[in-house]
Coordinates of C-alpha atoms and ligand atoms in Angstrom, one line a residue:
X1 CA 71.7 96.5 92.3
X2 CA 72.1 93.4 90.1
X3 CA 75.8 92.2 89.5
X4 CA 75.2 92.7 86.2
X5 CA 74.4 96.4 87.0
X6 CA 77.4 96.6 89.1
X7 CA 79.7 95.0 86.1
X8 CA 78.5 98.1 83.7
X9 CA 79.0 100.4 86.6
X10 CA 82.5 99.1 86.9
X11 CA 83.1 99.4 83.5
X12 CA 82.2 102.9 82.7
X13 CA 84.5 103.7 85.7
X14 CA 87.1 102.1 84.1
X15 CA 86.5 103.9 81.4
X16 CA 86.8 107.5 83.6
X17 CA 89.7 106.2 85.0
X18 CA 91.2 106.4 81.7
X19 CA 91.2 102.9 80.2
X20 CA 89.8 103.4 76.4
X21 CA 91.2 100.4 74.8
X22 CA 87.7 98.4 73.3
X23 CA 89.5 95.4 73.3
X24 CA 90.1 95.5 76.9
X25 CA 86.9 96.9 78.2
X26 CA 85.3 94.5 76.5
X27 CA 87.3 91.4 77.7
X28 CA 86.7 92.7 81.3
X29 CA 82.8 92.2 80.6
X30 CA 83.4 89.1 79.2
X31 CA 84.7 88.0 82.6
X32 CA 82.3 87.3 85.1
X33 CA 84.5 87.9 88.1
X34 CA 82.3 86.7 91.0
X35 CA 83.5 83.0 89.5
X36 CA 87.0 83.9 90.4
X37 CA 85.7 84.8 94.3
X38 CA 84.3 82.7 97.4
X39 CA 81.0 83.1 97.7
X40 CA 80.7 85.2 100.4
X41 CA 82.6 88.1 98.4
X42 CA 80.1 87.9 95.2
X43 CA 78.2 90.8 96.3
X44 CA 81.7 92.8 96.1
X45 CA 82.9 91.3 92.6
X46 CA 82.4 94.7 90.7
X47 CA 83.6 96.7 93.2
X48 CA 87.3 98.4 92.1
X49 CA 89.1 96.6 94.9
X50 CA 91.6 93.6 95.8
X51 CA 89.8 90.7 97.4
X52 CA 90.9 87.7 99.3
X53 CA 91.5 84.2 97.3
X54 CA 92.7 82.0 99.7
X55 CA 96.1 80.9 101.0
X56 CA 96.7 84.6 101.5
X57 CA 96.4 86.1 98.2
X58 CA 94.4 88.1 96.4
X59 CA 92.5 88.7 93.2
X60 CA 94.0 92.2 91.7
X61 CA 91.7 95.4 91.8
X62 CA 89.9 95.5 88.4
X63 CA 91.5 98.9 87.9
X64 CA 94.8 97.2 87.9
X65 CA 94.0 94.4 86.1
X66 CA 92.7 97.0 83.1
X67 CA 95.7 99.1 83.4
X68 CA 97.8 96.1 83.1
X69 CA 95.9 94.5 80.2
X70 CA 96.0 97.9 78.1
X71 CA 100.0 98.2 78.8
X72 CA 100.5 95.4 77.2
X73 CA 98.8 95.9 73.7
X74 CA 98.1 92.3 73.1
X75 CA 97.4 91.2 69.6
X76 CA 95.2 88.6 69.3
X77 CA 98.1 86.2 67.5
X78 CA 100.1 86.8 70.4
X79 CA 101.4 84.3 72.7
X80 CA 101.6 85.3 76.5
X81 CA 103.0 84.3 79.7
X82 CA 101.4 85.3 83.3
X83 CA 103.3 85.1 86.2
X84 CA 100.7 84.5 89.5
X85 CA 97.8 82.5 88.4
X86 CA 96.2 83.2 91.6
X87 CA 92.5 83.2 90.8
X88 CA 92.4 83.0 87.0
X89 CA 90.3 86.1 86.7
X90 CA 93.7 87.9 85.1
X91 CA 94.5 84.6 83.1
X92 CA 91.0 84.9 81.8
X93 CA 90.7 88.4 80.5
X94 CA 94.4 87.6 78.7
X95 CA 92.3 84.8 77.3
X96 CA 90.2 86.6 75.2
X97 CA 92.7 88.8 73.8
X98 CA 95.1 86.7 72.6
X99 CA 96.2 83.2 70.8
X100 CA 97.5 81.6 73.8
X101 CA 98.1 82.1 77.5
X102 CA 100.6 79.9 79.9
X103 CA 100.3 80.9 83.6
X104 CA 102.4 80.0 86.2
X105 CA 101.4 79.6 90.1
X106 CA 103.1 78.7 93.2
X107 CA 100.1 77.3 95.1
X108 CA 98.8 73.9 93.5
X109 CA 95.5 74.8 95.3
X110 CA 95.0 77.6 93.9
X111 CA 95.7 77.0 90.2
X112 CA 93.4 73.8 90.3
X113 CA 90.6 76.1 91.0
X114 CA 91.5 78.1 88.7
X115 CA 92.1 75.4 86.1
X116 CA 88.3 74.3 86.8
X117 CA 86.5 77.5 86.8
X118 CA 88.6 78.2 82.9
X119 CA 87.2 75.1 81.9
X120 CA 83.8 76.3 83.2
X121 CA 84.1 79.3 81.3
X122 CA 85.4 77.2 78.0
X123 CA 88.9 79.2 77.6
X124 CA 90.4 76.1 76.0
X125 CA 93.6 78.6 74.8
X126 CA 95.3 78.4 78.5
X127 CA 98.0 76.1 80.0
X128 CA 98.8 75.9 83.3
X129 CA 101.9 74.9 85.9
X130 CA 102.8 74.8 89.2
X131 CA 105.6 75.6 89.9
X132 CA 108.4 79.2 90.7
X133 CA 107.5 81.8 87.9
X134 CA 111.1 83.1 88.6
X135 CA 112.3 80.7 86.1
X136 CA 109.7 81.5 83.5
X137 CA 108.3 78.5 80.8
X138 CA 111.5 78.0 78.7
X139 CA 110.3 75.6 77.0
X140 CA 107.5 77.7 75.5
X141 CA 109.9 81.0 75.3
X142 CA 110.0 83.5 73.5
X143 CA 106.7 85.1 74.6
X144 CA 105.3 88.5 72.9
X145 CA 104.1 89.3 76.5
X146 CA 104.8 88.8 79.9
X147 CA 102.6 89.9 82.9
X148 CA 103.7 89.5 86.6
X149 CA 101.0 89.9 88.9
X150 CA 103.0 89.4 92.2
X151 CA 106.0 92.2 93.2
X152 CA 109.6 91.3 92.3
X153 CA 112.5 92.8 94.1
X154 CA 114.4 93.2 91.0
X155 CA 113.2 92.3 87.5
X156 CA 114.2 88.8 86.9
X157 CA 116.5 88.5 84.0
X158 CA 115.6 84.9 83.3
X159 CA 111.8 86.6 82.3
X160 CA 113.6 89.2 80.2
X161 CA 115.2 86.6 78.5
X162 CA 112.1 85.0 77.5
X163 CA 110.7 87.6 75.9
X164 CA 110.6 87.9 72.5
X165 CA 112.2 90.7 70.4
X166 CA 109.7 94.0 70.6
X167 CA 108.2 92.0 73.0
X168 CA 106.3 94.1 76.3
X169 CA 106.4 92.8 80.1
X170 CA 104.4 94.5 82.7
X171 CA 105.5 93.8 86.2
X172 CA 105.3 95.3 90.0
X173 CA 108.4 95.9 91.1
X174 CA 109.5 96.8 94.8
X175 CA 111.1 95.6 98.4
X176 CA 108.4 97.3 100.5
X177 CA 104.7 96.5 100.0
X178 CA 104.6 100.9 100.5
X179 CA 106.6 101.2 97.8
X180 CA 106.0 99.1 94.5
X181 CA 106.2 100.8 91.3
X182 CA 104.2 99.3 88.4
X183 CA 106.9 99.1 85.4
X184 CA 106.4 98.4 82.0
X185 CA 109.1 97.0 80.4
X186 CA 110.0 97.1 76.3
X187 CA 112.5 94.9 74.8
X188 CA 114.4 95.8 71.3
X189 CA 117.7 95.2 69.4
X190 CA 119.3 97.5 71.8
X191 CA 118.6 96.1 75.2
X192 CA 115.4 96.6 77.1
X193 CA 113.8 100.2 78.3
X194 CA 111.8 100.5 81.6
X195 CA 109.0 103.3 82.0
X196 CA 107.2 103.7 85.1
X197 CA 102.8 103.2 85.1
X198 CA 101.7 103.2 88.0
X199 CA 102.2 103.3 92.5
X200 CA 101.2 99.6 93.0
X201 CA 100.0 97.3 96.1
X202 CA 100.6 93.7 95.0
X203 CA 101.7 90.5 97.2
X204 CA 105.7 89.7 96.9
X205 CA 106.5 87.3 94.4
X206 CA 107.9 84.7 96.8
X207 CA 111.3 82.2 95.7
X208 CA 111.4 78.3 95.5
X209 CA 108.5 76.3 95.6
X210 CA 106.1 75.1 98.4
X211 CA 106.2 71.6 100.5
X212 CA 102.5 70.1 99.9
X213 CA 101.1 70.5 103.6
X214 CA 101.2 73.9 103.2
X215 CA 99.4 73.9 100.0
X216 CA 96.3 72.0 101.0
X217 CA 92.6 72.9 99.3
X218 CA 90.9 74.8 101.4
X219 CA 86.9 74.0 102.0
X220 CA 84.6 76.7 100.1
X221 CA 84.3 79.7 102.9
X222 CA 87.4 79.0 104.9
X223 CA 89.5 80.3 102.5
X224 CA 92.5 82.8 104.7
X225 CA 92.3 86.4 104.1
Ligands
SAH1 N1 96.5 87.4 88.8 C1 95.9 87.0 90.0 C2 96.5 87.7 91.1 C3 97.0 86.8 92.1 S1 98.0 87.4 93.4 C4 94.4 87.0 90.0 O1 93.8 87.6 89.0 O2 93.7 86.5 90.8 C5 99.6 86.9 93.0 C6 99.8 85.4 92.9 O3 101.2 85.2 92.6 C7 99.5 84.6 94.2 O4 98.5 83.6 93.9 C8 100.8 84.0 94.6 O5 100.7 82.7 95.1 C9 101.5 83.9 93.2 N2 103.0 83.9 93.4 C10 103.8 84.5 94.3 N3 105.1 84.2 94.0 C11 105.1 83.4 92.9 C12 106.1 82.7 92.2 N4 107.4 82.8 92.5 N5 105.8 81.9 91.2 C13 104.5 81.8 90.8 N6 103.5 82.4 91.5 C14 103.8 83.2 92.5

C-alpha cells in the first residue's frame, strides 16, 4: 500500500476514533509524517503508533497528536507555545492552524532537525529554542495555548502563568510512565479548572538543561531507540 494510501487510512481512523474537527483532520494530511522519521521507519509513518526519534524519544502516536490538537481549539489568530519539539511533526500540524507557534526542546540535536525539515516544508510561522520548557518563553507570554508533549510531575505554574486569560493548555501529567493522565487545563478570571482526556504514555519532561556531549547529532540510521 502506498503511504499516501496509508495517510487516508490513518485518517479515516482518526476519524472513528472520534476526532471530527475539519480543521484538524485536515492539518494532519497536510503533514507528511515520514519527514519527521529516520528512514528505516517510513514504511510505519501512518501507522497509529509512537516511534523512535533519536536520543531516546519519540514522535507521539497520531491518535494523540489529533486528540491533543482538537483539545485545544486553536484559532487560526492564535499564538501558541509547544513544550517538546522533539520531531517537529506536532510543531507542524500546530502550524497550520494557527498565527504562530514557539516550541521549546531540550536536545539541540533534535530541534535542528527539526528546524530543517519546517523549513523544508516552508512553515515560516515557527520559532524555535533550546533550552528547559519548565520555564516557558516569557518573553513571548501570554500564549492562547500551551501544549506539553513530554509528562510533568505536577503542572508547572510558571506555564500556567503564561497563559493567557481563557487561554487552553493540554499537558501529560504523572510520576509513573503506567500512570499519566492527559489533562486539559482552562484558565479564567477565577483561577484555572483541570478536566481529565485521556490515559497517556509520554516520555518524562526532564529538569535543567543538557551538557553538549550528551547532545551530539546522531548519523542518519543510528538514531537510539
Ligand atoms: N511533539 C514531539 C514529541 C516529542 S517527545 C513530536 O511530535 O515529535 C517529547 C520531547 O520533549 C522530547 O524530544 C524531549 O527531549 C523533550 N523534553 C523533555 N523534557 C523537556 C524539557 N524540560 N524542556 C523541553 N523539552 C523537553
Amino acid at each position: 500500500m502506498s503511504l499516501h494510501a496509508r495517510k487516508i487510512r490513518l485518517i479515516m481512523n482518526l476519524r472513528r476514533a472520534g476526532i471530527t474537527s475539519t480543521e484538524v483532520l485536515s492539518a494532519i494530511e497536510k503533514v507528511p509524517r515520514e519527514l519527521f522519521l529516520p528512514a528505516s521507519f517510513h514504511d510505519q509513518a501512518y501507522e497509529d503508533q509512537a516511534l523512535p526519534i533519536g536520543q531516546g524519544q519519540t514522535i507521539s502516536q497520531p491518535q494523540i497528536v489529533a486528540l491533543m490538537t482538537e483539545a485545544l481549539k486553536i484559532e487560526k489568530n492564535q499564538k501558541v507555545l509547544e513544550i517538546g519539539t522533539g520531531s517537529g511533526y506536532q510543531t507542524a500540524v500546530l502550524a497550520h492552524l494557527s498565527r504562530r507557534v514557539y516550541s521549546i526542546e531540550r536536545f539541540r540535536s533534535l530541534s535542528q532537525s527539526a528546524e530543517a525539515r519546517l523549513q523544508e516544508l516552508r512553515l515560516h510561522n515557527v520559532t524555535l529554542r533550546v533550552g528547559d520548557g519548565h520555564k516557558g518563553w516569557p518573553e513571548q507570554a501570554p500564549f492562547d495555548r500551551i501544549i506539553v508533549t513530554a509528562a510533568a510531575k505536577e503542572i508547572p505554574e510558571s506555564l500556567v502563568n503564561q497563559l493567557a486569560p481563557d487561554g487552553i493548555m493540554v499537558i501529560p501529567v504523572g510520576e509513573d510512565a503506567n500512570e499519566q493522565i492527559l489533562v486539559k487545563v482552562v484558565k479564567s478570571e477565577g483561577g484555572i479548572s483541570c478536566s481529565h482526556l485521556a490515559d497517556v504514555r509520554f516520555v518524562p519532561l526532564v529538569k535543567g538543561t543538557l551538557p553538549d556531549q550528551e547532545d551530539r547529532e546522531l548519523p542518519q540510521g543510528l538514531e537510539q531507540a
